[in-house]
Short mmCIF file of C-alpha atoms in Angstrom, two decimals:
data_model
loop_
_atom_site.label_atom_id
_atom_site.label_comp_id
_atom_site.label_asym_id
_atom_site.label_seq_id
_atom_site.Cartn_x
_atom_site.Cartn_y
_atom_site.Cartn_z
CA MET A 1423 135.87 142.57 42.74
CA ALA A 1424 132.79 143.46 40.64
CA MET A 1425 132.43 141.72 37.27
CA SER A 1426 132.67 144.10 34.31
CA ILE A 1427 129.54 144.38 32.19
CA THR A 1428 129.26 145.44 28.52
CA ASN A 1429 125.79 146.86 27.90
CA GLY A 1430 124.25 144.28 30.23
CA ARG A 1431 126.55 141.48 29.03
CA THR A 1432 129.40 139.87 30.88
CA PRO A 1433 132.73 139.36 29.08
CA GLU A 1434 131.82 135.68 28.77
CA GLN A 1435 128.52 136.57 27.10
CA VAL A 1436 130.29 138.95 24.73
CA ALA A 1437 132.71 136.18 23.75
CA GLU A 1438 129.81 133.77 23.23
CA ALA A 1439 127.98 136.33 21.07
CA ARG A 1440 131.04 136.69 18.86
CA GLN A 1441 131.22 132.92 18.38
CA VAL A 1442 127.54 132.71 17.44
CA LEU A 1443 127.89 135.61 15.00
CA LYS A 1444 130.88 133.89 13.44
CA ALA A 1445 128.68 130.84 12.80
CA PHE A 1446 126.04 133.03 11.12
CA ALA A 1447 128.68 134.69 8.92
CA ARG A 1448 130.08 131.29 7.91
CA ALA A 1449 126.55 130.23 6.96
CA GLY A 1450 126.39 133.17 4.55
CA TYR A 1451 124.34 135.66 6.58
CA GLN A 1452 125.20 139.35 6.29
CA LEU A 1453 125.76 141.14 9.61
CA PHE A 1454 125.55 144.87 10.30
CA PRO A 1455 125.63 147.11 13.41
CA LEU A 1456 122.53 148.39 15.21
CA LYS A 1457 122.56 151.55 17.28
CA ARG A 1458 123.62 150.83 20.84
CA GLY A 1459 120.65 149.84 23.00
CA THR A 1460 118.21 149.71 20.07
CA LYS A 1461 116.95 147.60 17.18
CA VAL A 1462 117.65 150.44 14.72
CA PRO A 1463 120.43 150.28 12.07
CA ARG A 1464 123.44 152.33 13.15
CA ASP A 1465 124.51 153.49 9.70
CA GLU A 1466 122.88 155.02 6.66
CA GLY A 1467 123.14 152.68 3.70
CA TRP A 1468 123.22 149.60 5.92
CA GLN A 1469 121.32 147.68 3.25
CA THR A 1470 124.32 147.66 0.91
CA LYS A 1471 127.38 148.24 3.09
CA THR A 1472 129.79 145.39 3.76
CA TYR A 1473 131.10 144.90 7.30
CA SER A 1474 134.04 142.73 8.28
CA LEU A 1475 133.44 140.15 10.97
CA ALA A 1476 136.85 140.43 12.63
CA GLY A 1477 136.91 144.22 12.47
CA ASP A 1478 133.58 146.05 12.34
CA ILE A 1479 131.29 143.45 13.90
CA ALA A 1480 133.59 142.13 16.63
CA ALA A 1481 134.60 145.65 17.66
CA TRP A 1482 131.00 146.81 17.87
CA VAL A 1483 129.96 143.84 20.00
CA LYS A 1484 132.91 144.51 22.31
CA GLN A 1485 131.69 148.12 22.69
CA GLY A 1486 128.27 146.87 23.73
CA GLY A 1487 126.49 147.27 20.40
CA ASN A 1488 123.81 145.02 18.99
CA ILE A 1489 124.01 143.32 15.61
CA GLY A 1490 121.37 142.80 12.93
CA ILE A 1491 121.11 140.22 10.16
CA ARG A 1492 120.33 141.61 6.72
CA LEU A 1493 118.13 139.12 4.91
CA GLY A 1494 118.68 138.08 1.31
CA ASP A 1495 116.29 136.94 -1.39
CA ALA A 1496 116.68 133.26 -0.50
CA ASP A 1497 116.31 133.83 3.25
CA LEU A 1498 113.02 133.16 5.03
CA VAL A 1499 112.71 133.88 8.74
CA ILE A 1500 109.48 133.01 10.52
CA ASP A 1501 109.05 135.68 13.19
CA VAL A 1502 106.91 134.38 16.05
CA ASP A 1503 105.44 137.06 18.35
CA PRO A 1504 103.16 135.62 21.07
CA ARG A 1505 101.96 139.13 21.97
CA ASN A 1506 99.81 139.01 18.84
CA PHE A 1507 98.35 135.53 19.39
CA ALA A 1508 94.60 135.36 19.93
CA GLN A 1509 93.77 134.19 23.44
CA GLY A 1510 94.15 130.42 23.72
CA ASP A 1511 95.55 130.09 20.20
CA ASN A 1512 98.90 128.75 18.99
CA PRO A 1513 99.00 129.80 15.32
CA LEU A 1514 102.49 128.37 14.76
CA ALA A 1515 101.36 124.91 15.86
CA ARG A 1516 98.29 125.20 13.62
CA LEU A 1517 100.42 126.32 10.68
CA SER A 1518 102.81 123.41 11.21
CA GLN A 1519 99.88 121.01 11.20
CA ASP A 1520 98.39 122.61 8.10
CA VAL A 1521 101.62 122.33 6.07
CA GLY A 1522 102.50 118.89 7.43
CA VAL A 1523 105.93 119.91 8.78
CA ASP A 1524 107.07 120.93 12.26
CA LEU A 1525 108.18 124.48 11.47
CA GLU A 1526 109.83 124.75 14.88
CA ASP A 1527 112.35 122.10 13.81
CA ALA A 1528 114.68 124.77 12.46
CA PRO A 1529 117.64 126.86 13.63
CA THR A 1530 116.05 129.17 16.19
CA VAL A 1531 116.97 132.43 17.90
CA VAL A 1532 114.93 133.19 21.02
CA THR A 1533 114.33 136.92 21.43
CA GLY A 1534 115.34 138.83 24.52
CA ARG A 1535 111.81 139.97 25.24
CA GLY A 1536 111.29 136.93 27.46
CA ASP A 1537 107.78 136.05 26.26
CA GLY A 1538 108.54 133.15 23.93
CA GLY A 1539 109.18 135.24 20.83
CA ARG A 1540 111.61 133.64 18.40
CA HIS A 1541 113.01 133.63 14.88
CA LEU A 1542 112.93 130.37 12.91
CA TYR A 1543 115.42 130.19 10.04
CA TRP A 1544 114.38 128.62 6.74
CA ARG A 1545 115.18 129.20 3.08
CA LYS A 1546 113.03 129.84 0.02
CA PRO A 1547 113.63 129.98 -3.74
CA ALA A 1548 115.30 133.25 -4.72
CA GLY A 1549 112.87 135.41 -6.65
CA LEU A 1550 109.77 134.01 -4.94
CA ARG A 1551 107.82 137.02 -3.68
CA ILE A 1552 105.90 136.35 -0.49
CA HIS A 1553 103.23 137.76 1.76
CA PRO A 1554 104.68 139.03 5.05
CA LYS A 1555 101.59 137.83 6.97
CA LEU A 1556 98.75 135.34 6.69
CA LYS A 1557 95.47 136.53 8.22
CA ASP A 1558 94.65 133.08 9.62
CA TYR A 1559 97.90 132.88 11.63
CA ARG A 1560 98.07 136.05 13.68
CA GLY A 1561 101.41 136.56 15.40
CA VAL A 1562 103.40 134.69 12.74
CA ASP A 1563 105.23 136.92 10.23
CA PHE A 1564 107.50 136.02 7.31
CA ARG A 1565 110.65 138.03 6.66
CA THR A 1566 112.92 138.03 3.64
CA ALA A 1567 114.92 140.41 1.41
CA GLY A 1568 114.48 144.07 2.30
CA GLY A 1569 114.15 143.34 6.01
CA PHE A 1570 116.33 142.32 8.89
CA VAL A 1571 116.19 140.57 12.24
CA VAL A 1572 118.13 141.11 15.45
CA ALA A 1573 120.99 138.66 15.85
CA ALA A 1574 121.74 136.29 18.70
CA GLY A 1575 123.84 137.90 21.43
CA ALA A 1576 121.99 141.22 21.26
CA ALA A 1577 120.43 142.79 24.34
CA HIS A 1578 116.72 143.61 24.04
CA PRO A 1579 116.29 147.40 24.42
CA ASP A 1580 113.22 147.10 26.67
CA THR A 1581 114.01 144.12 28.89
CA GLY A 1582 117.79 143.86 28.72
CA GLY A 1583 117.34 140.14 28.05
CA LEU A 1584 119.70 138.54 25.58
CA TYR A 1585 118.76 137.03 22.24
CA TYR A 1586 120.21 133.53 22.15
CA MET A 1587 120.57 130.56 19.83
CA GLN A 1588 118.45 127.63 20.98
CA ASP A 1589 120.58 124.51 21.47
CA GLU A 1590 120.09 120.88 20.44
CA PRO A 1591 118.00 119.04 19.48
CA LEU A 1592 117.33 121.89 17.04
CA PRO A 1593 119.67 122.10 14.02
CA PRO A 1594 122.52 124.65 13.96
CA ILE A 1595 122.52 127.72 11.72
CA SER A 1596 124.78 125.86 9.31
CA ASP A 1597 121.87 123.50 8.58
CA VAL A 1598 119.10 125.80 7.33
CA ARG A 1599 116.69 123.90 5.08
CA GLU A 1600 114.33 124.83 2.28
CA ALA A 1601 110.87 125.65 3.61
CA PRO A 1602 108.23 123.00 2.83
CA ASP A 1603 106.40 123.38 -0.46
CA ALA A 1604 103.05 123.63 1.31
CA LEU A 1605 104.23 126.67 3.28
CA LEU A 1606 105.73 128.31 0.20
CA ALA A 1607 102.43 127.84 -1.61
CA LEU A 1608 100.59 129.55 1.25
CA ILE A 1609 102.84 132.59 1.47
CA ALA A 1610 103.61 133.05 -2.25
CA ARG A 1611 102.35 136.24 -3.83
CA GLU A 1612 99.87 135.70 -6.63
CA ASP A 1613 101.78 138.15 -8.86
CA ASN A 1614 105.22 136.57 -8.77
CA ALA A 1615 106.06 137.98 -12.16
CA ILE A 1616 108.21 141.09 -11.75
CA ARG A 1617 105.99 143.19 -14.00
CA ILE A 1618 102.62 144.00 -12.47
CA GLY A 1619 100.87 145.65 -15.39
CA GLY A 1620 100.93 149.24 -14.17
CA GLU A 1621 101.14 152.11 -16.66
CA GLY A 1622 104.93 152.20 -16.63
CA ALA A 1623 105.77 149.02 -14.75
CA GLY A 1624 109.47 148.40 -15.17
CA ILE A 1625 110.24 151.65 -16.99
CA MET A 1626 113.21 152.30 -14.65
CA THR A 1627 116.03 150.17 -13.38
CA ASN A 1628 116.43 150.01 -9.61
CA GLU A 1629 119.54 152.18 -9.96
CA GLN A 1630 117.67 154.84 -11.94
CA MET A 1631 114.94 154.96 -9.30
CA ALA A 1632 117.56 155.25 -6.53
CA ALA A 1633 119.16 158.18 -8.37
CA MET A 1634 115.77 159.91 -8.47
CA LEU A 1635 115.15 159.29 -4.78
CA ALA A 1636 118.62 160.56 -3.89
CA VAL A 1637 117.55 164.15 -4.61
CA LEU A 1638 114.47 163.87 -2.36
CA ASP A 1639 114.58 164.31 1.42
CA PRO A 1640 112.71 161.38 3.03
CA ALA A 1641 111.74 163.64 5.94
CA ASP A 1642 109.58 165.64 3.50
CA PHE A 1643 107.53 162.47 3.06
CA GLY A 1644 107.72 161.32 6.68
CA ARG A 1645 105.65 161.89 9.80
CA GLY A 1646 102.51 163.89 9.00
CA HIS A 1647 102.85 163.34 5.24
CA TYR A 1648 101.43 159.84 4.83
CA ASP A 1649 99.53 160.64 1.62
CA ARG A 1650 102.69 161.93 -0.06
CA TRP A 1651 104.73 158.97 1.17
CA ILE A 1652 102.28 156.29 0.05
CA ALA A 1653 101.91 157.92 -3.37
CA LEU A 1654 105.69 158.03 -3.79
CA ALA A 1655 106.00 154.40 -2.68
CA ALA A 1656 103.41 153.35 -5.26
CA ALA A 1657 105.20 155.41 -7.90
CA CYS A 1658 108.51 153.68 -7.16
CA HIS A 1659 106.80 150.29 -7.25
CA ASP A 1660 105.33 151.12 -10.65
CA ALA A 1661 108.61 152.54 -11.96
CA THR A 1662 110.56 149.37 -11.19
CA GLY A 1663 107.79 146.83 -11.75
CA GLY A 1664 107.97 145.98 -8.06
CA GLY A 1665 111.70 145.28 -8.17
CA GLY A 1666 113.06 148.32 -6.32
CA LEU A 1667 112.13 147.46 -2.74
CA VAL A 1668 115.68 147.30 -1.35
CA GLU A 1669 116.56 150.70 -2.82
CA PHE A 1670 113.30 152.22 -1.58
CA LEU A 1671 113.94 150.87 1.93
CA ALA A 1672 117.43 152.38 1.86
CA TRP A 1673 115.98 155.77 0.98
CA CYS A 1674 113.26 155.54 3.65
CA ALA A 1675 115.87 154.73 6.29
CA GLY A 1676 117.27 158.24 5.83
CA ASP A 1677 114.34 159.35 8.01
CA PRO A 1678 114.77 158.03 11.59
CA ASP A 1679 111.02 157.37 11.76
CA TYR A 1680 111.43 154.79 8.97
CA ALA A 1681 114.78 153.32 10.05
CA ASP A 1682 113.93 150.77 12.73
CA GLU A 1683 112.97 147.13 12.27
CA THR A 1684 109.23 147.67 12.78
CA ALA A 1685 109.02 150.60 10.38
CA GLN A 1686 110.98 148.80 7.68
CA GLU A 1687 108.69 145.77 7.93
CA ARG A 1688 105.70 148.12 7.60
CA VAL A 1689 107.23 149.52 4.40
CA VAL A 1690 107.65 145.98 3.08
CA ARG A 1691 103.97 145.23 3.78
CA HIS A 1692 102.83 148.39 1.99
CA TRP A 1693 105.03 147.59 -0.99
CA ALA A 1694 103.57 144.08 -1.19
CA SER A 1695 100.03 145.47 -1.17
CA PHE A 1696 100.25 147.62 -4.32
CA LYS A 1697 98.07 146.50 -7.23
CA ALA A 1698 97.41 148.24 -10.52
CA GLY A 1699 93.75 149.22 -10.89
CA LYS A 1700 91.54 152.08 -11.97
CA ARG A 1701 92.78 155.38 -13.33
CA GLY A 1702 93.48 158.46 -11.26
CA GLY A 1703 96.32 157.59 -8.86
CA ALA A 1704 100.09 157.33 -8.59
CA THR A 1705 102.43 155.96 -11.26
CA TYR A 1706 106.10 156.40 -12.10
CA ARG A 1707 105.11 159.88 -13.29
CA THR A 1708 104.40 160.83 -9.67
CA LEU A 1709 108.06 160.11 -8.85
CA LEU A 1710 109.22 162.21 -11.79
CA ARG A 1711 106.97 165.07 -10.77
CA ALA A 1712 108.32 164.98 -7.20
CA VAL A 1713 111.87 165.14 -8.55
CA ALA A 1714 111.01 168.07 -10.82
CA ASP A 1715 109.20 169.90 -8.01
CA ALA A 1716 112.31 169.47 -5.86
CA GLY A 1717 114.26 171.52 -8.41
CA HIS A 1718 115.76 168.71 -10.46
CA ALA A 1719 113.86 168.93 -13.73
CA GLY A 1720 117.13 168.29 -15.53
CA LEU A 1721 117.32 164.82 -14.02
CA VAL A 1722 113.82 164.10 -15.29
CA ALA A 1723 114.62 165.50 -18.73
CA ALA A 1724 117.73 163.33 -18.95
CA PHE A 1725 115.69 160.25 -18.12
CA ASP A 1726 113.03 161.24 -20.67
CA MET A 1727 115.66 161.60 -23.38
CA ASP A 1728 117.13 158.19 -22.53
CA ASP A 1729 113.76 156.46 -22.85
CA GLU A 1730 113.13 155.10 -26.35
CA THR A 1731 110.11 152.94 -25.58
CA PHE A 1732 107.62 155.16 -23.79
CA GLY A 1733 108.37 158.46 -25.53
CA PRO A 1734 107.85 161.88 -23.88
CA LEU A 1735 106.66 161.48 -20.30
CA ASP A 1736 104.63 164.71 -19.91
CA ILE A 1737 105.15 164.82 -16.15
CA GLY A 1738 102.59 167.58 -15.69
CA THR A 1739 99.65 165.37 -16.66
CA ASP A 1740 96.79 164.82 -14.21
CA ASP A 1741 95.70 161.67 -16.03
CA LEU A 1742 97.36 159.12 -13.76
CA PRO A 1743 96.35 155.49 -13.10
CA HIS A 1744 94.92 154.59 -9.73
CA TYR A 1745 96.53 152.18 -7.26
CA ASP A 1746 94.68 150.11 -4.69
CA PHE A 1747 97.06 150.84 -1.82
CA GLY A 1748 95.75 148.24 0.62
CA GLY A 1749 98.12 147.49 3.49
CA GLU A 1750 97.88 149.27 6.80
CA ARG A 1751 98.17 152.94 7.67
#
């Protein structure tokens, strides 16, 4: 009699995946469903939705779905991708030597790609803003709040290989440690203050920005509209003083082109690259203008009336500060 398979997984592997996911949930990690056979979130609003382990997650795994782990502000996952290593180089080994700690001595999920890719679980101080990459260690990325990783037990969409938790002598997921100070110093953003000194940095709460974005269709800023998208991203960064990343990611995910793991990490890198500079570019006013142009001038007027610090916003002005966008296109 042929053994039944669930999306490339035997019943035994499904049961094992559920046990591993239970351990992650007990360790405080937030789980959410990915679309079947992909690394893309299944649901809109996945960044804020709550899923039950016994109901939503277990049922989805049983149906053959993959699971993602939504990272929080104190989470730090070192994403090792050997495909991006320079020939003959081992940047993770070099980084470990440079910080004086074996970074591989951590709870580890091996990816299903089958090329040695893996996720190393550490923690960082909440509120510490970090660089997602270091140019001297190509193939080693750093993931935290606003991003996600694929969970153990998932089937890789390209190879069918399973993500799995590496066994002893590595520590279990219940024993995630604080990253070494030397590593945190390397990856820390220079501008760890929330306010970045833009024209209106911090003029909106994250919730106010999200309400503005809710009336805009992300597809209107998607494929083929990079200039509009990057200007809006900079405007949202300025509006919230850099604090609205999670809400901006949630809005971007409404466009399928911005919903998968790779695209979301690209958004995070762009967001981290924004710096206030010369005059002439995008500020929070660019967001307000987009909202007004979309037929919601009343929403802008209501915000203007609520603001007692900055006074009238004059959203039609062409005198806007410039942003050094940086990042990658």
